[in-house]
Amino acid sequence: MNGWGWFTMSIGTVLLWALLVTVAVLLVRSLNRTPTSLDVHTATPTPASAEQLLAERFARGEIDEEQYRRSLAVLRGDGPTLTKH
């Protein structure tokens, strides 16, 4: 082997070890990841309930207090119900 052969073999060996160390570090980091850090990114927001939506409409001023209380009573089953004739 001439001088370039030894040089190429040395560079190849260094690159091989660098690749092996990188793979080992990435493997250890992925196995040591805590479940809570994964849950933060995959959590989906819960849909708002009908009472929450009604409260938001009242807070924005879309409905007045009387309509809010009537609607809330209907949602909770305490108020008048709509019947089809």
PDB file of C-alpha atoms in Angstrom:
ATOM      1  CA  MET A   1       0.000   0.000   0.000  1.00  0.00           C
ATOM      2  CA  ASN A   2       1.262   3.440  -0.811  1.00  0.00           C
ATOM      3  CA  GLY A   3       0.867   6.570   1.353  1.00  0.00           C
ATOM      4  CA  TRP A   4      -2.621   7.393   0.072  1.00  0.00           C
ATOM      5  CA  GLY A   5      -3.879   3.938   0.955  1.00  0.00           C
ATOM      6  CA  TRP A   6      -2.851   4.326   4.584  1.00  0.00           C
ATOM      7  CA  PHE A   7      -4.341   7.818   4.682  1.00  0.00           C
ATOM      8  CA  THR A   8      -7.657   6.619   3.219  1.00  0.00           C
ATOM      9  CA  MET A   9      -7.781   3.665   5.578  1.00  0.00           C
ATOM     10  CA  SER A  10      -7.102   5.940   8.578  1.00  0.00           C
ATOM     11  CA  ILE A  11      -9.846   8.386   7.577  1.00  0.00           C
ATOM     12  CA  GLY A  12     -12.251   5.488   6.988  1.00  0.00           C
ATOM     13  CA  THR A  13     -11.514   4.071  10.432  1.00  0.00           C
ATOM     14  CA  VAL A  14     -12.096   7.445  12.120  1.00  0.00           C
ATOM     15  CA  LEU A  15     -15.370   7.910  10.209  1.00  0.00           C
ATOM     16  CA  LEU A  16     -16.504   4.394  11.150  1.00  0.00           C
ATOM     17  CA  TRP A  17     -15.884   5.032  14.849  1.00  0.00           C
ATOM     18  CA  ALA A  18     -17.596   8.422  14.655  1.00  0.00           C
ATOM     19  CA  LEU A  19     -20.630   6.765  13.066  1.00  0.00           C
ATOM     20  CA  LEU A  20     -20.733   4.033  15.711  1.00  0.00           C
ATOM     21  CA  VAL A  21     -20.463   6.538  18.578  1.00  0.00           C
ATOM     22  CA  THR A  22     -23.194   8.729  17.043  1.00  0.00           C
ATOM     23  CA  VAL A  23     -25.555   5.772  16.671  1.00  0.00           C
ATOM     24  CA  ALA A  24     -24.867   4.665  20.254  1.00  0.00           C
ATOM     25  CA  VAL A  25     -25.517   8.171  21.652  1.00  0.00           C
ATOM     26  CA  LEU A  26     -28.764   8.539  19.685  1.00  0.00           C
ATOM     27  CA  LEU A  27     -29.910   5.095  20.788  1.00  0.00           C
ATOM     28  CA  VAL A  28     -29.227   5.811  24.470  1.00  0.00           C
ATOM     29  CA  ARG A  29     -30.966   9.205  24.255  1.00  0.00           C
ATOM     30  CA  SER A  30     -34.061   7.715  22.622  1.00  0.00           C
ATOM     31  CA  LEU A  31     -34.312   4.912  25.188  1.00  0.00           C
ATOM     32  CA  ASN A  32     -33.920   7.294  28.148  1.00  0.00           C
ATOM     33  CA  ARG A  33     -36.665   9.649  26.967  1.00  0.00           C
ATOM     34  CA  THR A  34     -39.369  10.095  29.622  1.00  0.00           C
ATOM     35  CA  PRO A  35     -43.007   9.399  28.734  1.00  0.00           C
ATOM     36  CA  THR A  36     -44.115  12.832  29.982  1.00  0.00           C
ATOM     37  CA  SER A  37     -42.009  14.604  27.365  1.00  0.00           C
ATOM     38  CA  LEU A  38     -43.771  12.590  24.657  1.00  0.00           C
ATOM     39  CA  ASP A  39     -47.246  13.267  26.065  1.00  0.00           C
ATOM     40  CA  VAL A  40     -46.804  17.021  25.814  1.00  0.00           C
ATOM     41  CA  HIS A  41     -46.466  16.891  22.040  1.00  0.00           C
ATOM     42  CA  THR A  42     -49.198  14.332  21.393  1.00  0.00           C
ATOM     43  CA  ALA A  43     -51.873  15.649  23.722  1.00  0.00           C
ATOM     44  CA  THR A  44     -55.042  16.761  21.983  1.00  0.00           C
ATOM     45  CA  PRO A  45     -57.202  19.496  23.441  1.00  0.00           C
ATOM     46  CA  THR A  46     -60.520  18.406  24.882  1.00  0.00           C
ATOM     47  CA  PRO A  47     -63.608  19.824  23.217  1.00  0.00           C
ATOM     48  CA  ALA A  48     -65.508  22.485  25.130  1.00  0.00           C
ATOM     49  CA  SER A  49     -68.747  21.449  26.792  1.00  0.00           C
ATOM     50  CA  ALA A  50     -72.040  23.135  25.965  1.00  0.00           C
ATOM     51  CA  GLU A  51     -71.949  24.995  29.288  1.00  0.00           C
ATOM     52  CA  GLN A  52     -68.461  26.300  28.560  1.00  0.00           C
ATOM     53  CA  LEU A  53     -69.543  27.505  25.127  1.00  0.00           C
ATOM     54  CA  LEU A  54     -72.578  29.203  26.641  1.00  0.00           C
ATOM     55  CA  ALA A  55     -70.399  30.892  29.278  1.00  0.00           C
ATOM     56  CA  GLU A  56     -68.016  32.117  26.560  1.00  0.00           C
ATOM     57  CA  ARG A  57     -70.919  33.600  24.575  1.00  0.00           C
ATOM     58  CA  PHE A  58     -72.139  35.364  27.723  1.00  0.00           C
ATOM     59  CA  ALA A  59     -68.640  36.667  28.463  1.00  0.00           C
ATOM     60  CA  ARG A  60     -68.311  38.054  24.926  1.00  0.00           C
ATOM     61  CA  GLY A  61     -71.637  39.822  25.294  1.00  0.00           C
ATOM     62  CA  GLU A  62     -73.406  37.841  22.571  1.00  0.00           C
ATOM     63  CA  ILE A  63     -76.263  36.962  24.937  1.00  0.00           C
ATOM     64  CA  ASP A  64     -77.681  38.751  27.971  1.00  0.00           C
ATOM     65  CA  GLU A  65     -77.902  37.390  31.515  1.00  0.00           C
ATOM     66  CA  GLU A  66     -81.534  36.322  31.217  1.00  0.00           C
ATOM     67  CA  GLN A  67     -80.895  34.316  28.068  1.00  0.00           C
ATOM     68  CA  TYR A  68     -77.757  32.841  29.644  1.00  0.00           C
ATOM     69  CA  ARG A  69     -79.663  31.662  32.721  1.00  0.00           C
ATOM     70  CA  ARG A  70     -82.538  30.222  30.640  1.00  0.00           C
ATOM     71  CA  SER A  71     -80.165  28.366  28.351  1.00  0.00           C
ATOM     72  CA  LEU A  72     -78.130  27.087  31.278  1.00  0.00           C
ATOM     73  CA  ALA A  73     -81.285  25.790  32.954  1.00  0.00           C
ATOM     74  CA  VAL A  74     -82.288  23.998  29.753  1.00  0.00           C
ATOM     75  CA  LEU A  75     -78.834  22.426  29.440  1.00  0.00           C
ATOM     76  CA  ARG A  76     -78.957  21.186  33.022  1.00  0.00           C
ATOM     77  CA  GLY A  77     -82.484  19.875  32.608  1.00  0.00           C
ATOM     78  CA  ASP A  78     -84.052  22.343  35.079  1.00  0.00           C
ATOM     79  CA  GLY A  79     -85.782  24.608  32.614  1.00  0.00           C
ATOM     80  CA  PRO A  80     -88.435  24.373  29.927  1.00  0.00           C
ATOM     81  CA  THR A  81     -87.779  21.937  27.136  1.00  0.00           C
ATOM     82  CA  LEU A  82     -88.549  22.396  23.508  1.00  0.00           C
ATOM     83  CA  THR A  83     -91.229  20.042  22.230  1.00  0.00           C
ATOM     84  CA  LYS A  84     -92.276  19.463  18.669  1.00  0.00           C
ATOM     85  CA  HIS A  85     -96.030  19.771  17.999  1.00  0.00           C
TER      86      HIS A  85
END
